[in-house]
mmCIF file of C-alpha atoms in Angstrom:
data_model
loop_
_atom_site.group_PDB
_atom_site.id
_atom_site.type_symbol
_atom_site.label_atom_id
_atom_site.label_comp_id
_atom_site.label_asym_id
_atom_site.label_seq_id
_atom_site.Cartn_x
_atom_site.Cartn_y
_atom_site.Cartn_z
ATOM 1 C CA UNK A 29 49.942 83.878 -65.053
ATOM 2 C CA UNK A 30 53.598 83.136 -64.381
ATOM 3 C CA UNK A 31 54.325 86.852 -64.162
ATOM 4 C CA UNK A 32 51.597 87.266 -61.545
ATOM 5 C CA UNK A 33 52.964 84.370 -59.468
ATOM 6 C CA UNK A 34 56.478 85.744 -59.776
ATOM 7 C CA UNK A 35 55.241 89.155 -58.612
ATOM 8 C CA UNK A 36 53.545 87.641 -55.560
ATOM 9 C CA UNK A 37 56.676 85.665 -54.651
ATOM 10 C CA UNK A 38 58.819 88.771 -55.055
ATOM 11 C CA UNK A 39 56.494 90.790 -52.822
ATOM 12 C CA UNK A 40 56.563 88.040 -50.203
ATOM 13 C CA UNK A 41 60.362 87.920 -50.174
ATOM 14 C CA UNK A 42 60.517 91.701 -49.907
ATOM 15 C CA UNK A 43 58.162 91.752 -46.926
ATOM 16 C CA UNK A 44 60.173 88.967 -45.257
ATOM 17 C CA UNK A 45 63.427 90.880 -45.687
ATOM 18 C CA UNK A 46 61.810 94.050 -44.345
ATOM 19 C CA UNK A 47 60.579 92.189 -41.255
ATOM 20 C CA UNK A 48 64.035 90.725 -40.697
ATOM 21 C CA UNK A 49 65.610 94.176 -40.992
ATOM 22 C CA UNK A 50 63.116 95.584 -38.471
ATOM 23 C CA UNK A 51 63.978 92.860 -35.991
ATOM 24 C CA UNK A 52 67.691 93.394 -36.529
ATOM 25 C CA UNK A 53 67.269 97.142 -36.018
ATOM 26 C CA UNK A 54 65.659 96.684 -32.655
ATOM 27 C CA UNK A 55 62.345 94.970 -33.157
ATOM 28 C CA UNK A 56 61.593 91.944 -31.014
ATOM 29 C CA UNK A 57 63.787 90.099 -28.518
ATOM 30 C CA UNK A 58 62.951 87.033 -26.498
ATOM 31 C CA UNK A 59 63.628 86.796 -22.789
ATOM 32 C CA UNK A 60 66.626 84.548 -23.441
ATOM 33 C CA UNK A 61 68.007 87.004 -26.038
ATOM 34 C CA UNK A 62 67.924 89.897 -23.571
ATOM 35 C CA UNK A 63 69.473 87.757 -20.839
ATOM 36 C CA UNK A 64 72.336 86.746 -23.132
ATOM 37 C CA UNK A 65 72.920 90.354 -24.169
ATOM 38 C CA UNK A 66 73.033 91.458 -20.548
ATOM 39 C CA UNK A 67 75.365 88.634 -19.542
ATOM 40 C CA UNK A 68 77.774 89.562 -22.331
ATOM 41 C CA UNK A 69 77.763 93.322 -21.818
ATOM 42 C CA UNK A 70 77.371 93.912 -18.084
ATOM 43 C CA UNK A 71 80.515 95.405 -16.550
ATOM 44 C CA UNK A 72 80.091 93.679 -13.179
ATOM 45 C CA UNK A 73 80.410 90.297 -14.885
ATOM 46 C CA UNK A 74 83.577 91.459 -16.621
ATOM 47 C CA UNK A 75 84.982 92.348 -13.202
ATOM 48 C CA UNK A 76 84.016 88.918 -11.847
ATOM 49 C CA UNK A 77 85.777 87.257 -14.792
ATOM 50 C CA UNK A 78 88.889 89.268 -13.952
ATOM 51 C CA UNK A 79 88.746 87.901 -10.418
ATOM 52 C CA UNK A 80 88.895 84.372 -11.850
ATOM 53 C CA UNK A 81 91.963 85.335 -13.893
ATOM 54 C CA UNK A 82 93.582 86.783 -10.766
ATOM 55 C CA UNK A 83 92.898 83.568 -8.838
ATOM 56 C CA UNK A 84 94.402 81.472 -11.655
ATOM 57 C CA UNK A 85 97.483 83.674 -11.564
ATOM 58 C CA UNK A 86 97.624 82.910 -7.841
ATOM 59 C CA UNK A 87 97.875 79.195 -8.652
ATOM 60 C CA UNK A 88 100.834 79.949 -10.910
ATOM 61 C CA UNK A 89 102.495 81.879 -8.097
ATOM 62 C CA UNK A 90 101.792 79.139 -5.552
ATOM 63 C CA UNK A 91 103.273 76.481 -7.879
ATOM 64 C CA UNK A 92 106.531 78.361 -8.434
ATOM 65 C CA UNK A 93 109.741 77.021 -6.881
ATOM 66 C CA UNK A 94 111.810 79.335 -4.688
ATOM 67 C CA UNK A 95 114.629 81.098 -6.478
ATOM 68 C CA UNK A 96 118.262 80.629 -5.445
ATOM 69 C CA UNK A 97 120.208 83.452 -3.839
ATOM 70 C CA UNK A 98 123.724 84.337 -5.021
ATOM 71 C CA UNK A 99 126.071 86.481 -2.951
ATOM 72 C CA UNK A 100 129.333 87.854 -4.426
ATOM 73 C CA UNK A 101 132.012 89.590 -2.327
ATOM 74 C CA UNK A 102 135.500 90.836 -3.316
ATOM 75 C CA UNK A 103 138.174 93.107 -1.852
ATOM 76 C CA UNK A 104 141.906 93.534 -1.205
ATOM 77 C CA UNK A 105 143.838 92.047 1.709
ATOM 78 C CA UNK A 106 145.389 94.575 4.089
ATOM 79 C CA UNK A 107 148.263 92.897 5.999
ATOM 80 C CA UNK A 108 148.761 93.869 9.628
ATOM 81 C CA UNK A 109 152.157 92.161 9.898
ATOM 82 C CA UNK A 110 155.319 92.781 7.874
ATOM 83 C CA UNK A 111 155.239 91.564 4.278
ATOM 84 C CA UNK A 112 158.180 89.228 4.992
ATOM 85 C CA UNK A 113 155.886 87.297 7.330
ATOM 86 C CA UNK A 114 152.587 87.466 5.399
ATOM 87 C CA UNK A 115 153.688 87.621 1.793
ATOM 88 C CA UNK A 116 152.517 90.184 -0.752
ATOM 89 C CA UNK A 117 148.982 91.630 -0.635
ATOM 90 C CA UNK A 118 146.294 90.100 -2.892
ATOM 91 C CA UNK A 119 142.637 90.324 -3.887
ATOM 92 C CA UNK A 120 140.111 87.867 -2.467
ATOM 93 C CA UNK A 121 136.773 86.832 -4.014
ATOM 94 C CA UNK A 122 133.904 84.832 -2.530
ATOM 95 C CA UNK A 123 130.740 83.549 -4.225
ATOM 96 C CA UNK A 124 127.999 81.957 -2.106
ATOM 97 C CA UNK A 125 124.913 80.220 -3.532
ATOM 98 C CA UNK A 126 121.909 79.462 -1.316
ATOM 99 C CA UNK A 127 118.976 77.331 -2.530
ATOM 100 C CA UNK A 128 115.973 76.858 -0.229
ATOM 101 C CA UNK A 129 114.493 73.358 -0.132
ATOM 102 C CA UNK A 130 110.744 73.788 0.077
ATOM 103 C CA UNK A 131 108.725 71.700 2.494
ATOM 104 C CA UNK A 132 106.612 69.409 0.249
ATOM 105 C CA UNK A 133 103.647 69.477 2.654
ATOM 106 C CA UNK A 134 103.677 73.280 2.734
ATOM 107 C CA UNK A 135 103.919 73.406 -1.049
ATOM 108 C CA UNK A 136 101.079 70.931 -1.558
ATOM 109 C CA UNK A 137 98.797 72.773 0.857
ATOM 110 C CA UNK A 138 99.634 76.180 -0.670
ATOM 111 C CA UNK A 139 98.862 75.017 -4.216
ATOM 112 C CA UNK A 140 95.646 73.332 -3.082
ATOM 113 C CA UNK A 141 94.525 76.517 -1.299
ATOM 114 C CA UNK A 142 95.184 78.552 -4.447
ATOM 115 C CA UNK A 143 93.203 76.087 -6.571
ATOM 116 C CA UNK A 144 90.328 76.300 -4.087
ATOM 117 C CA UNK A 145 90.518 80.062 -4.490
ATOM 118 C CA UNK A 146 89.997 79.612 -8.231
ATOM 119 C CA UNK A 147 86.915 77.494 -7.577
ATOM 120 C CA UNK A 148 85.584 80.127 -5.178
ATOM 121 C CA UNK A 149 86.130 82.852 -7.794
ATOM 122 C CA UNK A 150 84.364 80.785 -10.436
ATOM 123 C CA UNK A 151 81.450 80.263 -8.058
ATOM 124 C CA UNK A 152 81.363 84.025 -7.484
ATOM 125 C CA UNK A 153 81.201 84.545 -11.240
ATOM 126 C CA UNK A 154 78.428 81.966 -11.513
ATOM 127 C CA UNK A 155 76.535 83.717 -8.713
ATOM 128 C CA UNK A 156 76.882 87.073 -10.468
ATOM 129 C CA UNK A 157 75.611 85.536 -13.706
ATOM 130 C CA UNK A 158 72.624 83.905 -12.017
ATOM 131 C CA UNK A 159 71.751 87.110 -10.137
ATOM 132 C CA UNK A 160 71.954 89.237 -13.280
ATOM 133 C CA UNK A 161 69.961 86.753 -15.381
ATOM 134 C CA UNK A 162 67.210 86.621 -12.756
ATOM 135 C CA UNK A 163 67.235 90.389 -12.418
ATOM 136 C CA UNK A 164 66.913 90.775 -16.176
ATOM 137 C CA UNK A 165 64.045 88.303 -16.298
ATOM 138 C CA UNK A 166 62.175 90.096 -13.515
ATOM 139 C CA UNK A 167 62.702 93.472 -15.196
ATOM 140 C CA UNK A 168 61.512 92.073 -18.537
ATOM 141 C CA UNK A 169 58.248 90.886 -17.023
ATOM 142 C CA UNK A 170 57.946 94.101 -15.042
ATOM 143 C CA UNK A 171 58.170 95.933 -18.364
ATOM 144 C CA UNK A 172 55.418 93.680 -19.719
ATOM 145 C CA UNK A 173 53.385 94.326 -16.555
ATOM 146 C CA UNK A 174 53.734 98.099 -16.922
ATOM 147 C CA UNK A 175 52.879 97.873 -20.591
ATOM 148 C CA UNK A 176 49.806 95.775 -19.827
ATOM 149 C CA UNK A 177 48.673 98.284 -17.208
ATOM 150 C CA UNK A 178 49.212 101.107 -19.700
ATOM 151 C CA UNK A 179 47.087 99.282 -22.278
ATOM 152 C CA UNK A 180 44.384 98.754 -19.670
ATOM 153 C CA UNK A 181 44.407 102.432 -18.699
ATOM 154 C CA UNK A 182 44.244 103.376 -22.389
ATOM 155 C CA UNK A 183 41.159 101.199 -22.813
ATOM 156 C CA UNK A 184 39.550 102.838 -19.792
ATOM 157 C CA UNK A 185 40.418 106.295 -21.121
ATOM 158 C CA UNK A 186 38.841 105.455 -24.480
ATOM 159 C CA UNK A 187 35.741 104.103 -22.745
ATOM 160 C CA UNK A 188 35.412 107.219 -20.583
ATOM 161 C CA UNK A 189 35.864 109.400 -23.656
ATOM 162 C CA UNK A 190 33.074 107.568 -25.479
ATOM 163 C CA UNK A 191 30.741 107.884 -22.491
ATOM 164 C CA UNK A 192 31.644 111.570 -22.159
ATOM 165 C CA UNK A 193 30.650 112.190 -25.767
ATOM 166 C CA UNK A 194 27.325 110.433 -25.256
ATOM 167 C CA UNK A 195 26.615 112.411 -22.094
ATOM 168 C CA UNK A 196 27.537 115.658 -23.854
ATOM 169 C CA UNK A 197 25.045 114.949 -26.606
ATOM 170 C CA UNK A 198 22.365 114.143 -24.025
ATOM 171 C CA UNK A 199 23.106 117.375 -22.137
ATOM 172 C CA UNK A 200 22.934 119.421 -25.326
ATOM 173 C CA UNK A 201 19.586 117.860 -26.180
ATOM 174 C CA UNK A 202 18.296 118.523 -22.682
ATOM 175 C CA UNK A 203 17.769 114.883 -21.731
ATOM 176 C CA UNK A 204 19.980 114.977 -18.633
ATOM 177 C CA UNK A 205 21.401 117.656 -16.349
ATOM 178 C CA UNK A 206 24.802 119.291 -16.894
ATOM 179 C CA UNK A 207 25.990 117.804 -13.600
ATOM 180 C CA UNK A 208 26.413 114.430 -15.321
ATOM 181 C CA UNK A 209 28.723 116.032 -17.886
ATOM 182 C CA UNK A 210 30.865 117.564 -15.123
ATOM 183 C CA UNK A 211 31.159 114.137 -13.515
ATOM 184 C CA UNK A 212 32.072 112.562 -16.858
ATOM 185 C CA UNK A 213 34.699 115.262 -17.496
ATOM 186 C CA UNK A 214 36.228 114.509 -14.095
ATOM 187 C CA UNK A 215 36.374 110.785 -14.829
ATOM 188 C CA UNK A 216 38.006 111.443 -18.225
ATOM 189 C CA UNK A 217 40.673 113.634 -16.637
ATOM 190 C CA UNK A 218 41.300 110.991 -13.955
ATOM 191 C CA UNK A 219 41.594 108.279 -16.613
ATOM 192 C CA UNK A 220 43.974 110.468 -18.630
ATOM 193 C CA UNK A 221 46.151 111.011 -15.557
ATOM 194 C CA UNK A 222 46.302 107.285 -14.836
ATOM 195 C CA UNK A 223 47.085 106.568 -18.466
ATOM 196 C CA UNK A 224 49.956 109.077 -18.485
ATOM 197 C CA UNK A 225 51.370 107.660 -15.249
ATOM 198 C CA UNK A 226 51.166 104.111 -16.642
ATOM 199 C CA UNK A 227 52.993 105.154 -19.821
ATOM 200 C CA UNK A 228 55.730 106.833 -17.780
ATOM 201 C CA UNK A 229 56.131 103.710 -15.623
ATOM 202 C CA UNK A 230 56.464 101.678 -18.815
ATOM 203 C CA UNK A 231 59.275 103.943 -19.990
ATOM 204 C CA UNK A 232 60.983 103.648 -16.604
ATOM 205 C CA UNK A 233 60.898 99.860 -16.912
ATOM 206 C CA UNK A 234 62.306 100.152 -20.438
ATOM 207 C CA UNK A 235 65.166 102.366 -19.209
ATOM 208 C CA UNK A 236 65.946 99.889 -16.411
ATOM 209 C CA UNK A 237 66.361 97.135 -19.010
ATOM 210 C CA UNK A 238 68.617 99.362 -21.107
ATOM 211 C CA UNK A 239 70.737 100.012 -18.023
ATOM 212 C CA UNK A 240 71.087 96.325 -17.116
ATOM 213 C CA UNK A 241 72.110 95.433 -20.673
ATOM 214 C CA UNK A 242 74.674 98.268 -20.768
ATOM 215 C CA UNK A 243 72.948 99.929 -23.703
ATOM 216 C CA UNK A 244 73.223 96.977 -26.083
ATOM 217 C CA UNK A 245 69.457 96.986 -26.598
ATOM 218 C CA UNK A 246 68.123 99.576 -29.041
ATOM 219 C CA UNK A 247 66.139 102.408 -27.490
ATOM 220 C CA UNK A 248 62.837 101.314 -29.031
ATOM 221 C CA UNK A 249 63.073 97.571 -28.491
ATOM 222 C CA UNK A 250 60.170 95.183 -28.149
ATOM 223 C CA UNK A 251 59.912 91.989 -26.117
ATOM 224 C CA UNK A 252 58.596 88.790 -27.659
ATOM 225 C CA UNK A 253 57.063 87.467 -24.465
ATOM 226 C CA UNK A 254 53.898 87.630 -22.416
ATOM 227 C CA UNK A 255 52.993 87.633 -18.753
ATOM 228 C CA UNK A 256 51.008 84.481 -19.474
ATOM 229 C CA UNK A 257 54.090 82.562 -20.650
ATOM 230 C CA UNK A 258 54.081 79.021 -19.211
ATOM 231 C CA UNK A 259 56.363 78.343 -16.250
ATOM 232 C CA UNK A 260 58.048 74.957 -16.518
ATOM 233 C CA UNK A 261 60.181 73.814 -13.591
ATOM 234 C CA UNK A 262 61.211 70.445 -12.149
ATOM 235 C CA UNK A 263 59.280 69.122 -9.190
ATOM 236 C CA UNK A 264 60.016 70.472 -5.730
ATOM 237 C CA UNK A 265 61.668 67.196 -4.702
ATOM 238 C CA UNK A 266 64.039 67.336 -7.670
ATOM 239 C CA UNK A 267 64.874 70.960 -6.901
ATOM 240 C CA UNK A 268 65.651 70.097 -3.280
ATOM 241 C CA UNK A 269 67.972 67.339 -4.457
ATOM 242 C CA UNK A 270 69.870 69.338 -7.078
ATOM 243 C CA UNK A 271 70.077 72.650 -5.205
ATOM 244 C CA UNK A 272 73.163 71.873 -3.028
ATOM 245 C CA UNK A 273 75.109 70.864 -6.149
ATOM 246 C CA UNK A 274 74.031 73.771 -8.351
ATOM 247 C CA UNK A 275 73.706 76.779 -6.059
ATOM 248 C CA UNK A 276 76.761 79.018 -6.639
ATOM 249 C CA UNK A 277 76.889 80.358 -3.099
ATOM 250 C CA UNK A 278 77.028 76.861 -1.617
ATOM 251 C CA UNK A 279 79.756 75.959 -4.120
ATOM 252 C CA UNK A 280 81.712 79.066 -3.183
ATOM 253 C CA UNK A 281 81.476 78.331 0.540
ATOM 254 C CA UNK A 282 82.526 74.728 -0.040
ATOM 255 C CA UNK A 283 85.570 75.961 -1.977
ATOM 256 C CA UNK A 284 86.357 78.403 0.831
ATOM 257 C CA UNK A 285 85.999 75.570 3.332
ATOM 258 C CA UNK A 286 88.568 73.517 1.387
ATOM 259 C CA UNK A 287 90.873 76.529 1.225
ATOM 260 C CA UNK A 288 90.567 77.123 4.979
ATOM 261 C CA UNK A 289 91.301 73.446 5.709
ATOM 262 C CA UNK A 290 94.371 73.528 3.471
ATOM 263 C CA UNK A 291 95.521 76.707 5.153
ATOM 264 C CA UNK A 292 95.485 74.836 8.477
ATOM 265 C CA UNK A 293 97.627 72.108 6.894
ATOM 266 C CA UNK A 294 99.975 74.749 5.509
ATOM 267 C CA UNK A 295 100.423 76.481 8.854
ATOM 268 C CA UNK A 296 100.988 73.219 10.692
ATOM 269 C CA UNK A 297 103.491 72.032 8.093
ATOM 270 C CA UNK A 298 105.335 75.360 8.425
ATOM 271 C CA UNK A 299 106.309 74.352 11.975
ATOM 272 C CA UNK A 300 108.706 71.758 10.569
ATOM 273 C CA UNK A 301 112.358 72.872 10.190
ATOM 274 C CA UNK A 302 113.228 74.506 6.877
ATOM 275 C CA UNK A 303 116.495 73.730 5.086
ATOM 276 C CA UNK A 304 118.678 75.728 2.684
ATOM 277 C CA UNK A 305 121.548 74.189 0.678
ATOM 278 C CA UNK A 306 124.683 76.347 0.731
ATOM 279 C CA UNK A 307 127.678 76.373 -1.610
ATOM 280 C CA UNK A 308 130.584 78.791 -1.295
ATOM 281 C CA UNK A 309 133.677 79.367 -3.488
ATOM 282 C CA UNK A 310 136.562 81.376 -2.003
ATOM 283 C CA UNK A 311 139.666 82.480 -3.929
ATOM 284 C CA UNK A 312 142.711 84.568 -3.080
ATOM 285 C CA UNK A 313 146.310 84.768 -4.328
ATOM 286 C CA UNK A 314 147.337 81.523 -2.709
ATOM 287 C CA UNK A 315 144.223 79.435 -2.046
ATOM 288 C CA UNK A 316 140.933 78.289 -3.607
ATOM 289 C CA UNK A 317 138.302 76.920 -1.248
ATOM 290 C CA UNK A 318 135.018 75.151 -2.114
ATOM 291 C CA UNK A 319 132.624 74.479 0.757
ATOM 292 C CA UNK A 320 129.035 73.125 0.936
ATOM 293 C CA UNK A 321 126.610 72.841 3.785
ATOM 294 C CA UNK A 322 123.081 73.163 5.071
ATOM 295 C CA UNK A 323 121.288 75.984 6.839
ATOM 296 C CA UNK A 324 118.477 74.777 9.097
ATOM 297 C CA UNK A 325 115.907 77.095 10.715
ATOM 298 C CA UNK A 326 114.501 75.380 13.794
ATOM 299 C CA UNK A 327 111.204 76.728 15.222
ATOM 300 C CA UNK A 328 112.407 76.387 18.768
ATOM 301 C CA UNK A 329 110.828 79.407 20.487
ATOM 302 C CA UNK A 330 107.811 80.160 18.293
ATOM 303 C CA UNK A 331 105.929 77.403 16.547
ATOM 304 C CA UNK A 332 103.338 79.546 14.694
ATOM 305 C CA UNK A 333 100.694 78.931 17.315
ATOM 306 C CA UNK A 334 98.903 82.176 16.480
ATOM 307 C CA UNK A 335 98.751 81.468 12.745
ATOM 308 C CA UNK A 336 97.470 77.911 13.344
ATOM 309 C CA UNK A 337 94.782 79.107 15.761
ATOM 310 C CA UNK A 338 93.696 81.829 13.316
ATOM 311 C CA UNK A 339 93.436 79.263 10.500
ATOM 312 C CA UNK A 340 91.391 76.898 12.708
ATOM 313 C CA UNK A 341 89.029 79.705 13.710
ATOM 314 C CA UNK A 342 88.634 80.806 10.095
ATOM 315 C CA UNK A 343 87.804 77.237 9.062
ATOM 316 C CA UNK A 344 85.177 77.054 11.800
ATOM 317 C CA UNK A 345 83.696 80.352 10.618
ATOM 318 C CA UNK A 346 83.423 79.129 7.025
ATOM 319 C CA UNK A 347 81.958 75.782 8.121
ATOM 320 C CA UNK A 348 79.286 77.439 10.274
ATOM 321 C CA UNK A 349 78.454 79.894 7.482
ATOM 322 C CA UNK A 350 78.152 77.032 5.004
ATOM 323 C CA UNK A 351 75.807 75.067 7.265
ATOM 324 C CA UNK A 352 73.603 78.104 7.835
ATOM 325 C CA UNK A 353 73.486 79.119 4.174
ATOM 326 C CA UNK A 354 72.584 75.569 3.129
ATOM 327 C CA UNK A 355 69.626 75.704 5.487
ATOM 328 C CA UNK A 356 68.692 79.257 4.497
ATOM 329 C CA UNK A 357 68.888 78.618 0.747
ATOM 330 C CA UNK A 358 66.699 75.558 1.214
ATOM 331 C CA UNK A 359 64.128 77.744 2.972
ATOM 332 C CA UNK A 360 64.393 80.353 0.221
ATOM 333 C CA UNK A 361 63.578 77.630 -2.304
ATOM 334 C CA UNK A 362 60.546 76.574 -0.277
ATOM 335 C CA UNK A 363 59.387 80.181 0.027
ATOM 336 C CA UNK A 364 59.790 80.878 -3.685
ATOM 337 C CA UNK A 365 57.947 77.669 -4.548
ATOM 338 C CA UNK A 366 55.049 78.572 -2.255
ATOM 339 C CA UNK A 367 54.932 82.095 -3.711
ATOM 340 C CA UNK A 368 54.824 80.589 -7.198
ATOM 341 C CA UNK A 369 51.980 78.243 -6.276
ATOM 342 C CA UNK A 370 49.993 81.069 -4.663
ATOM 343 C CA UNK A 371 50.481 83.245 -7.739
ATOM 344 C CA UNK A 372 49.488 80.333 -9.995
ATOM 345 C CA UNK A 373 46.248 79.823 -8.072
ATOM 346 C CA UNK A 374 45.471 83.540 -8.248
ATOM 347 C CA UNK A 375 46.062 83.529 -12.012
ATOM 348 C CA UNK A 376 43.771 80.527 -12.425
ATOM 349 C CA UNK A 377 41.120 82.166 -10.258
ATOM 350 C CA UNK A 378 41.131 85.466 -12.168
ATOM 351 C CA UNK A 379 41.425 83.861 -15.598
ATOM 352 C CA UNK A 380 38.826 81.255 -14.748
ATOM 353 C CA UNK A 381 35.926 83.549 -14.078
ATOM 354 C CA UNK A 382 36.463 86.844 -12.313
ATOM 355 C CA UNK A 383 37.796 88.804 -15.279
ATOM 356 C CA UNK A 384 35.302 87.229 -17.690
ATOM 357 C CA UNK A 385 32.382 88.026 -15.411
ATOM 358 C CA UNK A 386 33.604 91.584 -14.890
ATOM 359 C CA UNK A 387 33.893 92.090 -18.662
ATOM 360 C CA UNK A 388 30.406 90.710 -19.191
ATOM 361 C CA UNK A 389 29.004 92.979 -16.470
ATOM 362 C CA UNK A 390 30.658 96.015 -18.099
ATOM 363 C CA UNK A 391 29.210 95.121 -21.495
ATOM 364 C CA UNK A 392 25.738 94.833 -19.961
ATOM 365 C CA UNK A 393 26.160 98.137 -18.134
ATOM 366 C CA UNK A 394 27.336 99.880 -21.323
ATOM 367 C CA UNK A 395 24.378 98.523 -23.318
ATOM 368 C CA UNK A 396 21.941 99.553 -20.619
ATOM 369 C CA UNK A 397 23.526 103.015 -20.487
ATOM 370 C CA UNK A 398 23.199 103.436 -24.240
ATOM 371 C CA UNK A 399 19.519 102.447 -24.015
ATOM 372 C CA UNK A 400 18.963 104.831 -21.137
ATOM 373 C CA UNK A 401 18.084 102.087 -18.656
ATOM 374 C CA UNK A 402 21.106 102.677 -16.386
ATOM 375 C CA UNK A 403 22.914 105.811 -15.338
ATOM 376 C CA UNK A 404 26.590 106.745 -15.543
ATOM 377 C CA UNK A 405 27.358 105.640 -11.969
ATOM 378 C CA UNK A 406 26.623 101.990 -12.679
ATOM 379 C CA UNK A 407 28.946 102.035 -15.684
ATOM 380 C CA UNK A 408 31.685 103.538 -13.506
ATOM 381 C CA UNK A 409 31.168 100.926 -10.810
ATOM 382 C CA UNK A 410 31.386 97.996 -13.220
ATOM 383 C CA UNK A 411 34.361 99.594 -14.963
ATOM 384 C CA UNK A 412 36.198 99.902 -11.616
ATOM 385 C CA UNK A 413 35.464 96.267 -10.806
ATOM 386 C CA UNK A 414 36.901 95.195 -14.164
ATOM 387 C CA UNK A 415 39.918 97.458 -13.738
ATOM 388 C CA UNK A 416 40.684 95.970 -10.332
ATOM 389 C CA UNK A 417 40.265 92.435 -11.653
ATOM 390 C CA UNK A 418 42.541 93.050 -14.645
ATOM 391 C CA UNK A 419 45.139 94.723 -12.430
ATOM 392 C CA UNK A 420 45.086 91.803 -10.001
ATOM 393 C CA UNK A 421 45.440 89.335 -12.867
ATOM 394 C CA UNK A 422 48.428 91.177 -14.332
ATOM 395 C CA UNK A 423 50.043 91.443 -10.893
ATOM 396 C CA UNK A 424 49.496 87.733 -10.200
ATOM 397 C CA UNK A 425 51.009 86.798 -13.576
ATOM 398 C CA UNK A 426 54.033 88.985 -12.802
ATOM 399 C CA UNK A 427 54.445 87.448 -9.340
ATOM 400 C CA UNK A 428 54.326 83.987 -10.912
ATOM 401 C CA UNK A 429 57.141 84.879 -13.326
ATOM 402 C CA UNK A 430 59.145 86.594 -10.553
ATOM 403 C CA UNK A 431 58.902 83.530 -8.301
ATOM 404 C CA UNK A 432 60.044 81.299 -11.164
ATOM 405 C CA UNK A 433 62.962 83.665 -11.798
ATOM 406 C CA UNK A 434 63.951 83.422 -8.112
ATOM 407 C CA UNK A 435 63.932 79.609 -8.276
ATOM 408 C CA UNK A 436 66.088 79.705 -11.414
ATOM 409 C CA UNK A 437 68.460 82.111 -9.644
ATOM 410 C CA UNK A 438 68.842 79.765 -6.683
ATOM 411 C CA UNK A 439 69.687 76.837 -8.972
ATOM 412 C CA UNK A 440 71.762 78.980 -11.363
ATOM 413 C CA UNK A 441 69.640 78.157 -14.389
ATOM 414 C CA UNK A 442 69.957 80.757 -17.146
ATOM 415 C CA UNK A 443 70.801 81.000 -20.881
ATOM 416 C CA UNK A 444 74.515 80.682 -21.525
ATOM 417 C CA UNK A 445 76.355 83.441 -23.363
#
C-alpha cells in the first residue's frame, strides 16, 4: 500500500515538474507578464531612459562653476636707447589670472531649468511606458479576439463538413437531388476559406506581439487570459480627479512650463553687469609687480531684449499647450469611458440572450435537418445568425478591453518592470 501511494506521489511530482518546464519553455503568460517583458526589452524605452541620463548630465553641467583663465606671457626687452641710459637688456614675464564671478540669479535659474528638463524627460519616459503597456494589452486581446474568431470558424467548418457528409449520403441513396450536394460543397469551401483567413490573422497578431516584446516571447507562446476578463477601474469621478496628477503628458508640459519660466528669469538676470576678478604678476630684471582688479561688462547698448522676448513667447506657447492638453485629455477620458460603457452593454446584451437563443435555434435546425423536417437552407440561415452573434460578442469584448487599456494609458497605470 505504501509503495502504491509513493508511486502516485512520484507521478504527481513528475507531472508538476513537466508542467512547470512547459510554462518556462514558452507555455502560458499573463497579460501583466507580457507587459513587463515588453517594458524591459523594447528599444524605444531604452532610448527614453538614455534621454533621462542626458538630462541629469545637463544638471551637472548647469551646476558647475566657471573655470579660471590663466594667461602667461614672456619675452626679451629690446632697448631703443643706448644701454648707458636704459641699462642691460633683460627678460620679462607676466602671469594674469581671471576668475569670473557668476551671477547667483543666473546660476539659480539655469540649475532650476536643467532640473525641470530632467522632470520633463522622466515624464517622457513614463509616457513611453504607458503607451507601450497599453499597446501590448490591446495587441494581447486582439490576439485572443483573432484566436476566438478562428475557433468559431473551425466550429462552422466542422459543422458544414458534417452536413456535407449527410447530404452526400442522401444524394447517393437518391433521397435528394445532387444540387443540394453542390450547395453544401460550396458552403464547405467558403467555411474553409474563412477558417484559413482567421488562422492567418491569428498568426499576424502573434507576430505583432513578438515584435513589441523584441523577441523575448517564445515563438509558440500562449496567453493566460480571456476576452471575458473582468475590467476593474475606479469611478469616473475618481479618474477625473487623479488624471491631472498622473497623466505623463500633463506632467511633462508642467515641467516644460517651469523650465520656460526659469529661462525668462535667467535671461532677465543676464542683463545685470557681470564681473571678473583679475590678478596679474609682472617680473623683469629690475622690478616685480603684483596688481589686482575687476573687469565689469556693462550691458549698455544691448540688454538681451530679443532673448527675453523669445523666452516669454516660449513660456506662453507652453502654457497654452498645457491648458489645451489638459482639456483634451479630460475629453479623451470621457470618450474612453463612454466607449467602455457601450461595449459593456453590448457584451451584456449578447451574453444575456442573443447568443444563447442563436445556439438554441441552430440546435433545433440541426435536429430538424437530421430528421428530414427542414432543409439545408434553414440550417445555413441559423448558422449565419449564430456566427454574426458570436462575432459581435467577441468584438464587443475586445472593445471593452481596448477602452479599459486606453483609460489605463491616460492615467499611466501599468505593471512595473
